[in-house]
């Protein structure tokens, strides 16, 4: 039954009692919709508001180990809602709320993430009780924030060993009524080796977790009734975990029963495969977007791949309802792939928050979380992407940029619901317009992943009603403008220059407000050395993103000159570093000393 004094029991697997409404019940901002911006939170890693619920004594709590509970809870999240609201997002995606098996079957991992369900109908004691959850929801609603429930209908925790049909011991089992092995598939673990059929994907155990049979009426009723009761607390949307592993027809029935929009996790990069799921749910997490956008912005891969991606938008029921993202709990942090280059992240976020879809900001991205520099992702991400929230600073360049982008999304209808159409595509430059065809309102987003300034003469779309002579302002630096001139294949064109790894967003007319990007504190190491054909220069040091164990590859900018840039080192901070040839041969002599925020020229010998 529900934990806390407001619980009375269970009827047919549903929550019988929910918290009584407050005297002045908070009004929901409405259901999840196009134009929203989601903030994804791992509750356990965000903020600890109640230390008394940290440790239940089952070996699940160890704040020194990223694989176990660290103490974050709903009370702590409620305390920090102002920080999230100030970011300008419109919705919060919570970790799953249900009670968990404390640790994995092998004891090597705690259930802090919420995917080892023991009892779907009872709140996770580490996060709080229903009173605290209700307070979180109501406070969020008062701040204009929608709440998204993460549901896990595919599986419980791993109680059945392998393909066993018996609980051993009999007490090691999920809560009733799902403590009956006949309610599960027994097909063994998912292989994901390319040989599996769709039926196998829907019947296998994901990471050993016991796979529920949604075709069984008892299973379906329990899941639907229980999650409907959670939704009735005030949730405005639902994210469905492992949606690929659940029958599509059941996903459609589930959404209809919930009464709020749902979007599913379909962890595949193939548009043909992913797009079909939007025929059964309101939205779907856009993994194809994630893989291609991360490659283009974090690794400088050919930007023509973005055009190839968006050319397939016709396959979706509604691309504006796709949930897009750069970071999440199952992939390494963007900055680990981007060589800790903040400018790459800022450019990618500008692209994310202005392209079609509903952007998702993973907690900590706004604080330039580095994921401890661990880029491992096999089969899912290392736990370094699930660090504790270490800072709630609201002055950093990434946080303030997201604030600007969310304010633009709120002010410009094309950035919420506009049709996206390509304007330019080449290896290092991509551009699109978003237009509300009924009104003619339009914005233009242009991006480059080059290391030097790029100039392009870009025709306006034939659909555009922006006239010759119109002045367009870059909304991400309102000191920059360009004027529409006659010419080009459509009779109207603009000339635009972007700096290295920059995204600009242009709109006609006076901007809603002035804005200049935050000043960058960049530390530049310039290595003067002729490495010879086929060789490279790397840098190691004692201040992250440098380390003594692996080098950062410097970029050859001219004959005998190599360069490495970073922003993480504070201005004026001293650090030591060393230059290596091919990240193998150390330069001779003592370590070099650098100062944060300066250009450091070194002349190593080997």
mmCIF file of C-alpha atoms in Angstrom, residues 104-446:
data_model
loop_
_atom_site.group_PDB
_atom_site.id
_atom_site.type_symbol
_atom_site.label_atom_id
_atom_site.label_comp_id
_atom_site.label_asym_id
_atom_site.label_seq_id
_atom_site.Cartn_x
_atom_site.Cartn_y
_atom_site.Cartn_z
ATOM 1 C CA UNK A 104 20.664 -5.718 -7.736
ATOM 2 C CA UNK A 105 20.614 -9.499 -7.616
ATOM 3 C CA UNK A 106 24.412 -9.622 -7.497
ATOM 4 C CA UNK A 107 24.601 -6.826 -4.916
ATOM 5 C CA UNK A 108 26.824 -4.680 -7.128
ATOM 6 C CA UNK A 109 24.354 -1.865 -7.797
ATOM 7 C CA UNK A 110 21.738 0.059 -5.857
ATOM 8 C CA UNK A 111 18.335 0.929 -7.270
ATOM 9 C CA UNK A 112 18.889 4.706 -6.996
ATOM 10 C CA UNK A 113 17.865 5.151 -10.653
ATOM 11 C CA UNK A 114 14.410 3.623 -10.188
ATOM 12 C CA UNK A 115 14.500 0.732 -12.663
ATOM 13 C CA UNK A 116 14.589 -2.194 -10.174
ATOM 14 C CA UNK A 117 10.883 -2.083 -9.286
ATOM 15 C CA UNK A 118 9.652 -4.091 -6.320
ATOM 16 C CA UNK A 119 6.191 -2.577 -5.829
ATOM 17 C CA UNK A 120 4.677 -0.390 -8.528
ATOM 18 C CA UNK A 121 2.038 0.999 -6.161
ATOM 19 C CA UNK A 122 4.265 2.148 -3.283
ATOM 20 C CA UNK A 123 6.590 5.165 -3.269
ATOM 21 C CA UNK A 124 10.351 4.714 -3.079
ATOM 22 C CA UNK A 125 11.150 5.244 0.608
ATOM 23 C CA UNK A 126 14.484 6.839 -0.278
ATOM 24 C CA UNK A 127 12.692 9.643 -2.116
ATOM 25 C CA UNK A 128 9.938 10.223 0.447
ATOM 26 C CA UNK A 129 6.231 9.549 0.885
ATOM 27 C CA UNK A 130 3.204 10.629 -1.131
ATOM 28 C CA UNK A 131 2.790 13.768 0.954
ATOM 29 C CA UNK A 132 6.261 14.921 -0.107
ATOM 30 C CA UNK A 133 5.654 13.903 -3.703
ATOM 31 C CA UNK A 134 2.392 15.825 -3.729
ATOM 32 C CA UNK A 135 4.152 18.873 -2.282
ATOM 33 C CA UNK A 136 6.758 18.608 -5.043
ATOM 34 C CA UNK A 137 4.104 18.428 -7.752
ATOM 35 C CA UNK A 138 2.048 21.295 -6.319
ATOM 36 C CA UNK A 139 5.061 23.540 -5.804
ATOM 37 C CA UNK A 140 6.232 22.858 -9.344
ATOM 38 C CA UNK A 141 2.786 23.672 -10.705
ATOM 39 C CA UNK A 142 2.756 26.923 -8.743
ATOM 40 C CA UNK A 143 6.005 27.824 -10.536
ATOM 41 C CA UNK A 144 4.499 26.986 -13.934
ATOM 42 C CA UNK A 145 6.412 23.720 -14.263
ATOM 43 C CA UNK A 146 4.756 20.602 -15.646
ATOM 44 C CA UNK A 147 5.614 17.231 -14.132
ATOM 45 C CA UNK A 148 6.518 14.120 -16.121
ATOM 46 C CA UNK A 149 6.289 10.643 -14.590
ATOM 47 C CA UNK A 150 8.841 8.019 -15.635
ATOM 48 C CA UNK A 151 7.047 4.648 -15.853
ATOM 49 C CA UNK A 152 8.653 1.203 -16.058
ATOM 50 C CA UNK A 153 6.000 -1.201 -17.399
ATOM 51 C CA UNK A 154 8.399 -3.633 -19.067
ATOM 52 C CA UNK A 155 9.933 -5.327 -16.041
ATOM 53 C CA UNK A 156 10.455 -5.665 -12.325
ATOM 54 C CA UNK A 157 13.785 -6.142 -10.564
ATOM 55 C CA UNK A 158 15.712 -9.356 -11.252
ATOM 56 C CA UNK A 159 14.080 -11.948 -8.999
ATOM 57 C CA UNK A 160 14.003 -14.934 -11.348
ATOM 58 C CA UNK A 161 17.440 -16.383 -12.083
ATOM 59 C CA UNK A 162 17.952 -16.864 -15.829
ATOM 60 C CA UNK A 163 14.929 -18.650 -17.327
ATOM 61 C CA UNK A 164 13.767 -20.019 -13.972
ATOM 62 C CA UNK A 165 10.043 -20.149 -13.235
ATOM 63 C CA UNK A 166 10.528 -20.300 -9.472
ATOM 64 C CA UNK A 167 11.459 -17.685 -6.890
ATOM 65 C CA UNK A 168 14.420 -18.882 -4.827
ATOM 66 C CA UNK A 169 14.009 -18.253 -1.980
ATOM 67 C CA UNK A 170 10.261 -17.780 -2.214
ATOM 68 C CA UNK A 171 10.508 -14.501 -0.279
ATOM 69 C CA UNK A 172 12.809 -12.971 -2.898
ATOM 70 C CA UNK A 173 10.009 -11.776 -5.181
ATOM 71 C CA UNK A 174 8.163 -8.634 -6.246
ATOM 72 C CA UNK A 175 5.191 -7.360 -4.295
ATOM 73 C CA UNK A 176 1.758 -8.879 -4.844
ATOM 74 C CA UNK A 177 -0.018 -9.247 -7.189
ATOM 75 C CA UNK A 178 3.015 -9.564 -9.484
ATOM 76 C CA UNK A 179 4.723 -12.242 -7.357
ATOM 77 C CA UNK A 180 3.539 -14.978 -9.706
ATOM 78 C CA UNK A 181 6.151 -16.290 -12.195
ATOM 79 C CA UNK A 182 3.415 -17.159 -14.700
ATOM 80 C CA UNK A 183 2.948 -13.402 -15.299
ATOM 81 C CA UNK A 184 6.394 -13.142 -16.908
ATOM 82 C CA UNK A 185 8.240 -14.208 -20.022
ATOM 83 C CA UNK A 186 11.101 -16.622 -19.482
ATOM 84 C CA UNK A 187 13.117 -16.144 -22.641
ATOM 85 C CA UNK A 188 16.447 -15.324 -21.006
ATOM 86 C CA UNK A 189 18.501 -12.173 -21.295
ATOM 87 C CA UNK A 190 18.282 -9.844 -24.300
ATOM 88 C CA UNK A 191 21.345 -10.247 -26.517
ATOM 89 C CA UNK A 192 21.113 -7.167 -28.758
ATOM 90 C CA UNK A 193 23.597 -8.759 -31.145
ATOM 91 C CA UNK A 194 21.622 -8.056 -34.303
ATOM 92 C CA UNK A 195 20.048 -11.500 -34.484
ATOM 93 C CA UNK A 196 16.986 -10.781 -32.372
ATOM 94 C CA UNK A 197 13.454 -10.453 -33.761
ATOM 95 C CA UNK A 198 10.936 -7.905 -32.517
ATOM 96 C CA UNK A 199 9.152 -10.690 -30.637
ATOM 97 C CA UNK A 200 12.372 -11.619 -28.894
ATOM 98 C CA UNK A 201 13.017 -7.986 -27.956
ATOM 99 C CA UNK A 202 9.579 -7.776 -26.370
ATOM 100 C CA UNK A 203 9.966 -11.076 -24.485
ATOM 101 C CA UNK A 204 13.592 -11.094 -23.316
ATOM 102 C CA UNK A 205 14.932 -9.900 -19.955
ATOM 103 C CA UNK A 206 16.545 -6.474 -20.277
ATOM 104 C CA UNK A 207 19.799 -6.722 -18.344
ATOM 105 C CA UNK A 208 18.376 -9.703 -16.467
ATOM 106 C CA UNK A 209 15.321 -7.766 -15.221
ATOM 107 C CA UNK A 210 12.201 -9.932 -15.159
ATOM 108 C CA UNK A 211 10.121 -9.259 -18.279
ATOM 109 C CA UNK A 212 6.409 -8.755 -17.626
ATOM 110 C CA UNK A 213 3.817 -10.216 -19.994
ATOM 111 C CA UNK A 214 1.573 -7.250 -20.804
ATOM 112 C CA UNK A 215 -0.757 -9.544 -22.768
ATOM 113 C CA UNK A 216 -1.838 -11.088 -19.472
ATOM 114 C CA UNK A 217 -4.952 -9.216 -18.271
ATOM 115 C CA UNK A 218 -3.769 -9.253 -14.656
ATOM 116 C CA UNK A 219 -0.437 -7.633 -15.580
ATOM 117 C CA UNK A 220 -2.018 -5.059 -17.854
ATOM 118 C CA UNK A 221 -4.677 -4.102 -15.329
ATOM 119 C CA UNK A 222 -2.209 -3.741 -12.487
ATOM 120 C CA UNK A 223 0.155 -1.552 -14.480
ATOM 121 C CA UNK A 224 -2.577 0.632 -15.931
ATOM 122 C CA UNK A 225 -4.541 1.030 -12.703
ATOM 123 C CA UNK A 226 -1.456 1.725 -10.605
ATOM 124 C CA UNK A 227 0.122 4.223 -12.958
ATOM 125 C CA UNK A 228 -3.214 5.958 -13.450
ATOM 126 C CA UNK A 229 -3.292 6.564 -9.698
ATOM 127 C CA UNK A 230 0.195 8.066 -9.827
ATOM 128 C CA UNK A 231 -0.858 10.310 -12.711
ATOM 129 C CA UNK A 232 -3.856 11.463 -10.685
ATOM 130 C CA UNK A 233 -1.461 13.077 -8.222
ATOM 131 C CA UNK A 234 -0.981 15.723 -10.902
ATOM 132 C CA UNK A 235 1.452 14.464 -13.521
ATOM 133 C CA UNK A 236 1.184 16.185 -16.904
ATOM 134 C CA UNK A 237 3.025 13.705 -19.102
ATOM 135 C CA UNK A 238 4.724 10.318 -19.053
ATOM 136 C CA UNK A 239 8.049 8.938 -20.241
ATOM 137 C CA UNK A 240 7.880 5.183 -20.900
ATOM 138 C CA UNK A 241 11.067 3.309 -20.100
ATOM 139 C CA UNK A 242 12.175 0.573 -22.537
ATOM 140 C CA UNK A 243 9.200 1.225 -24.817
ATOM 141 C CA UNK A 244 10.871 -0.835 -27.529
ATOM 142 C CA UNK A 245 10.504 -3.872 -25.274
ATOM 143 C CA UNK A 246 6.739 -3.423 -24.801
ATOM 144 C CA UNK A 247 4.150 -4.380 -27.465
ATOM 145 C CA UNK A 248 3.163 -1.331 -29.501
ATOM 146 C CA UNK A 249 -0.583 -1.915 -29.172
ATOM 147 C CA UNK A 250 -0.221 -2.002 -25.396
ATOM 148 C CA UNK A 251 1.641 1.321 -25.484
ATOM 149 C CA UNK A 252 -1.337 2.852 -27.290
ATOM 150 C CA UNK A 253 -3.800 1.372 -24.793
ATOM 151 C CA UNK A 254 -1.659 2.617 -21.915
ATOM 152 C CA UNK A 255 -1.540 6.185 -23.229
ATOM 153 C CA UNK A 256 -5.299 6.214 -23.736
ATOM 154 C CA UNK A 257 -5.834 5.030 -20.156
ATOM 155 C CA UNK A 258 -3.426 7.575 -18.678
ATOM 156 C CA UNK A 259 -5.126 10.595 -20.203
ATOM 157 C CA UNK A 260 -1.856 12.524 -20.666
ATOM 158 C CA UNK A 261 0.728 12.531 -23.481
ATOM 159 C CA UNK A 262 3.373 9.809 -23.336
ATOM 160 C CA UNK A 263 6.729 9.451 -25.042
ATOM 161 C CA UNK A 264 8.729 6.263 -25.204
ATOM 162 C CA UNK A 265 12.377 5.306 -24.975
ATOM 163 C CA UNK A 266 13.305 3.543 -28.211
ATOM 164 C CA UNK A 267 17.049 3.173 -27.877
ATOM 165 C CA UNK A 268 17.819 2.843 -31.617
ATOM 166 C CA UNK A 269 19.460 5.209 -34.114
ATOM 167 C CA UNK A 270 17.370 4.084 -37.115
ATOM 168 C CA UNK A 271 14.590 6.525 -38.088
ATOM 169 C CA UNK A 272 12.609 3.809 -39.880
ATOM 170 C CA UNK A 273 12.460 1.818 -36.655
ATOM 171 C CA UNK A 274 11.931 4.666 -34.201
ATOM 172 C CA UNK A 275 9.336 6.563 -36.226
ATOM 173 C CA UNK A 276 6.827 3.722 -36.105
ATOM 174 C CA UNK A 277 6.488 4.128 -32.347
ATOM 175 C CA UNK A 278 5.009 7.599 -32.760
ATOM 176 C CA UNK A 279 2.018 5.898 -34.372
ATOM 177 C CA UNK A 280 1.271 4.476 -30.908
ATOM 178 C CA UNK A 281 2.425 7.271 -28.592
ATOM 179 C CA UNK A 282 2.219 11.063 -28.583
ATOM 180 C CA UNK A 283 5.984 11.356 -28.788
ATOM 181 C CA UNK A 284 9.183 9.347 -28.786
ATOM 182 C CA UNK A 285 12.729 9.997 -27.586
ATOM 183 C CA UNK A 286 14.698 10.945 -30.693
ATOM 184 C CA UNK A 287 17.785 8.750 -30.511
ATOM 185 C CA UNK A 288 18.566 9.192 -34.233
ATOM 186 C CA UNK A 289 18.766 12.956 -33.574
ATOM 187 C CA UNK A 290 20.975 12.376 -30.538
ATOM 188 C CA UNK A 291 23.557 10.265 -32.346
ATOM 189 C CA UNK A 292 23.818 12.518 -35.412
ATOM 190 C CA UNK A 293 23.771 15.848 -33.565
ATOM 191 C CA UNK A 294 26.326 14.691 -31.025
ATOM 192 C CA UNK A 295 28.647 13.543 -33.817
ATOM 193 C CA UNK A 296 28.300 16.831 -35.695
ATOM 194 C CA UNK A 297 28.759 19.149 -32.715
ATOM 195 C CA UNK A 298 31.033 17.172 -30.368
ATOM 196 C CA UNK A 299 33.253 15.459 -32.928
ATOM 197 C CA UNK A 300 33.024 17.800 -35.959
ATOM 198 C CA UNK A 301 31.614 15.045 -38.196
ATOM 199 C CA UNK A 302 30.318 16.077 -41.640
ATOM 200 C CA UNK A 303 27.281 18.322 -41.052
ATOM 201 C CA UNK A 304 25.589 16.952 -44.159
ATOM 202 C CA UNK A 305 24.500 14.116 -41.874
ATOM 203 C CA UNK A 306 22.098 16.581 -40.241
ATOM 204 C CA UNK A 307 20.412 17.137 -43.565
ATOM 205 C CA UNK A 308 20.136 13.390 -44.060
ATOM 206 C CA UNK A 309 18.551 13.130 -40.607
ATOM 207 C CA UNK A 310 15.945 15.850 -41.089
ATOM 208 C CA UNK A 311 15.088 14.654 -44.597
ATOM 209 C CA UNK A 312 13.468 11.699 -42.839
ATOM 210 C CA UNK A 313 11.137 13.797 -40.692
ATOM 211 C CA UNK A 314 8.294 12.918 -43.080
ATOM 212 C CA UNK A 315 8.336 9.431 -41.552
ATOM 213 C CA UNK A 316 7.143 10.735 -38.166
ATOM 214 C CA UNK A 317 3.550 11.474 -37.254
ATOM 215 C CA UNK A 318 4.723 14.825 -35.835
ATOM 216 C CA UNK A 319 8.436 15.695 -35.582
ATOM 217 C CA UNK A 320 7.663 18.641 -33.278
ATOM 218 C CA UNK A 321 6.653 16.109 -30.604
ATOM 219 C CA UNK A 322 9.940 14.206 -30.670
ATOM 220 C CA UNK A 323 11.963 14.512 -27.463
ATOM 221 C CA UNK A 324 15.471 15.608 -28.467
ATOM 222 C CA UNK A 325 18.567 15.584 -26.250
ATOM 223 C CA UNK A 326 22.364 15.853 -26.061
ATOM 224 C CA UNK A 327 22.836 14.124 -22.687
ATOM 225 C CA UNK A 328 20.921 11.490 -20.758
ATOM 226 C CA UNK A 329 21.429 8.908 -18.022
ATOM 227 C CA UNK A 330 22.431 6.120 -20.437
ATOM 228 C CA UNK A 331 24.978 7.964 -22.588
ATOM 229 C CA UNK A 332 28.287 9.575 -21.714
ATOM 230 C CA UNK A 333 28.212 13.317 -21.114
ATOM 231 C CA UNK A 334 28.403 15.464 -24.235
ATOM 232 C CA UNK A 335 31.493 17.243 -22.932
ATOM 233 C CA UNK A 336 33.405 13.972 -22.659
ATOM 234 C CA UNK A 337 32.880 13.485 -26.385
ATOM 235 C CA UNK A 338 33.572 17.150 -27.126
ATOM 236 C CA UNK A 339 37.039 17.174 -25.528
ATOM 237 C CA UNK A 340 35.565 19.352 -22.762
ATOM 238 C CA UNK A 341 35.116 22.173 -25.258
ATOM 239 C CA UNK A 342 32.472 24.506 -23.817
ATOM 240 C CA UNK A 343 31.965 26.301 -27.100
ATOM 241 C CA UNK A 344 30.972 23.050 -28.772
ATOM 242 C CA UNK A 345 28.438 22.490 -25.987
ATOM 243 C CA UNK A 346 27.021 26.004 -26.222
ATOM 244 C CA UNK A 347 26.636 25.687 -29.983
ATOM 245 C CA UNK A 348 24.975 22.280 -29.671
ATOM 246 C CA UNK A 349 22.559 23.569 -27.013
ATOM 247 C CA UNK A 350 21.650 26.495 -29.269
ATOM 248 C CA UNK A 351 20.902 24.019 -32.037
ATOM 249 C CA UNK A 352 18.955 21.734 -29.681
ATOM 250 C CA UNK A 353 16.725 24.478 -28.307
ATOM 251 C CA UNK A 354 15.881 25.969 -31.702
ATOM 252 C CA UNK A 355 15.439 22.877 -33.886
ATOM 253 C CA UNK A 356 12.196 20.907 -34.141
ATOM 254 C CA UNK A 357 11.146 18.750 -31.235
ATOM 255 C CA UNK A 358 10.869 19.075 -27.466
ATOM 256 C CA UNK A 359 14.381 19.519 -26.044
ATOM 257 C CA UNK A 360 15.434 17.677 -22.898
ATOM 258 C CA UNK A 361 18.158 19.153 -20.674
ATOM 259 C CA UNK A 362 19.787 16.486 -18.489
ATOM 260 C CA UNK A 363 20.546 17.726 -14.987
ATOM 261 C CA UNK A 364 24.076 19.118 -14.689
ATOM 262 C CA UNK A 365 24.506 19.913 -18.375
ATOM 263 C CA UNK A 366 23.783 23.547 -17.518
ATOM 264 C CA UNK A 367 26.708 23.368 -15.054
ATOM 265 C CA UNK A 368 29.063 21.917 -17.706
ATOM 266 C CA UNK A 369 29.130 18.514 -16.015
ATOM 267 C CA UNK A 370 32.116 16.640 -17.412
ATOM 268 C CA UNK A 371 31.128 13.064 -16.527
ATOM 269 C CA UNK A 372 34.586 12.642 -15.013
ATOM 270 C CA UNK A 373 35.895 12.515 -18.566
ATOM 271 C CA UNK A 374 34.637 8.959 -18.986
ATOM 272 C CA UNK A 375 33.278 8.359 -22.496
ATOM 273 C CA UNK A 376 32.525 4.642 -22.062
ATOM 274 C CA UNK A 377 29.091 3.514 -23.279
ATOM 275 C CA UNK A 378 29.064 -0.289 -23.547
ATOM 276 C CA UNK A 379 26.368 -1.467 -23.301
ATOM 277 C CA UNK A 380 25.075 1.698 -21.646
ATOM 278 C CA UNK A 381 26.946 4.617 -20.207
ATOM 279 C CA UNK A 382 29.333 4.431 -17.330
ATOM 280 C CA UNK A 383 27.920 5.775 -14.075
ATOM 281 C CA UNK A 384 30.149 8.860 -14.276
ATOM 282 C CA UNK A 385 27.315 10.512 -16.172
ATOM 283 C CA UNK A 386 25.218 10.207 -13.006
ATOM 284 C CA UNK A 387 27.302 12.287 -10.632
ATOM 285 C CA UNK A 388 25.805 14.279 -7.776
ATOM 286 C CA UNK A 389 24.668 17.769 -8.695
ATOM 287 C CA UNK A 390 27.711 19.707 -7.502
ATOM 288 C CA UNK A 391 26.711 23.308 -8.173
ATOM 289 C CA UNK A 392 23.581 25.414 -8.465
ATOM 290 C CA UNK A 393 25.409 28.435 -9.861
ATOM 291 C CA UNK A 394 23.173 30.597 -12.023
ATOM 292 C CA UNK A 395 25.907 32.814 -13.485
ATOM 293 C CA UNK A 396 27.907 30.377 -15.623
ATOM 294 C CA UNK A 397 28.015 30.748 -19.392
ATOM 295 C CA UNK A 398 26.115 27.510 -20.094
ATOM 296 C CA UNK A 399 23.330 28.200 -17.578
ATOM 297 C CA UNK A 400 22.814 31.768 -18.804
ATOM 298 C CA UNK A 401 22.841 30.663 -22.441
ATOM 299 C CA UNK A 402 20.081 28.142 -21.755
ATOM 300 C CA UNK A 403 18.147 30.913 -20.011
ATOM 301 C CA UNK A 404 18.445 33.007 -23.166
ATOM 302 C CA UNK A 405 17.397 30.126 -25.394
ATOM 303 C CA UNK A 406 14.355 29.225 -23.305
ATOM 304 C CA UNK A 407 13.282 32.868 -23.257
ATOM 305 C CA UNK A 408 13.540 32.944 -27.040
ATOM 306 C CA UNK A 409 11.527 29.769 -27.321
ATOM 307 C CA UNK A 410 8.805 31.371 -25.194
ATOM 308 C CA UNK A 411 8.834 34.599 -27.226
ATOM 309 C CA UNK A 412 9.045 33.236 -30.786
ATOM 310 C CA UNK A 413 6.273 30.926 -31.951
ATOM 311 C CA UNK A 414 8.352 29.432 -34.802
ATOM 312 C CA UNK A 415 10.799 28.017 -32.220
ATOM 313 C CA UNK A 416 7.907 26.158 -30.581
ATOM 314 C CA UNK A 417 5.684 24.933 -33.388
ATOM 315 C CA UNK A 418 7.212 26.121 -36.664
ATOM 316 C CA UNK A 419 7.808 23.825 -39.617
ATOM 317 C CA UNK A 420 11.534 23.164 -40.037
ATOM 318 C CA UNK A 421 13.009 23.438 -43.545
ATOM 319 C CA UNK A 422 16.637 23.136 -44.594
ATOM 320 C CA UNK A 423 18.369 26.262 -45.943
ATOM 321 C CA UNK A 424 21.992 25.178 -46.235
ATOM 322 C CA UNK A 425 24.110 22.047 -45.852
ATOM 323 C CA UNK A 426 27.805 21.351 -46.371
ATOM 324 C CA UNK A 427 30.569 19.577 -44.497
ATOM 325 C CA UNK A 428 31.027 22.267 -41.825
ATOM 326 C CA UNK A 429 27.902 24.452 -42.030
ATOM 327 C CA UNK A 430 24.202 23.710 -41.612
ATOM 328 C CA UNK A 431 21.155 25.953 -41.552
ATOM 329 C CA UNK A 432 17.378 25.754 -41.382
ATOM 330 C CA UNK A 433 14.350 27.976 -41.025
ATOM 331 C CA UNK A 434 11.374 27.409 -38.777
ATOM 332 C CA UNK A 435 8.208 29.030 -40.005
ATOM 333 C CA UNK A 436 4.616 29.248 -38.826
ATOM 334 C CA UNK A 437 3.050 29.090 -42.259
ATOM 335 C CA UNK A 438 -0.302 30.463 -41.132
ATOM 336 C CA UNK A 439 1.252 33.723 -39.906
ATOM 337 C CA UNK A 440 4.531 33.911 -41.833
ATOM 338 C CA UNK A 441 6.585 34.233 -38.618
ATOM 339 C CA UNK A 442 10.054 32.804 -39.169
ATOM 340 C CA UNK A 443 13.406 32.245 -37.489
ATOM 341 C CA UNK A 444 16.646 31.020 -39.054
ATOM 342 C CA UNK A 445 19.229 28.875 -37.247
ATOM 343 C CA UNK A 446 22.749 28.559 -38.679
#
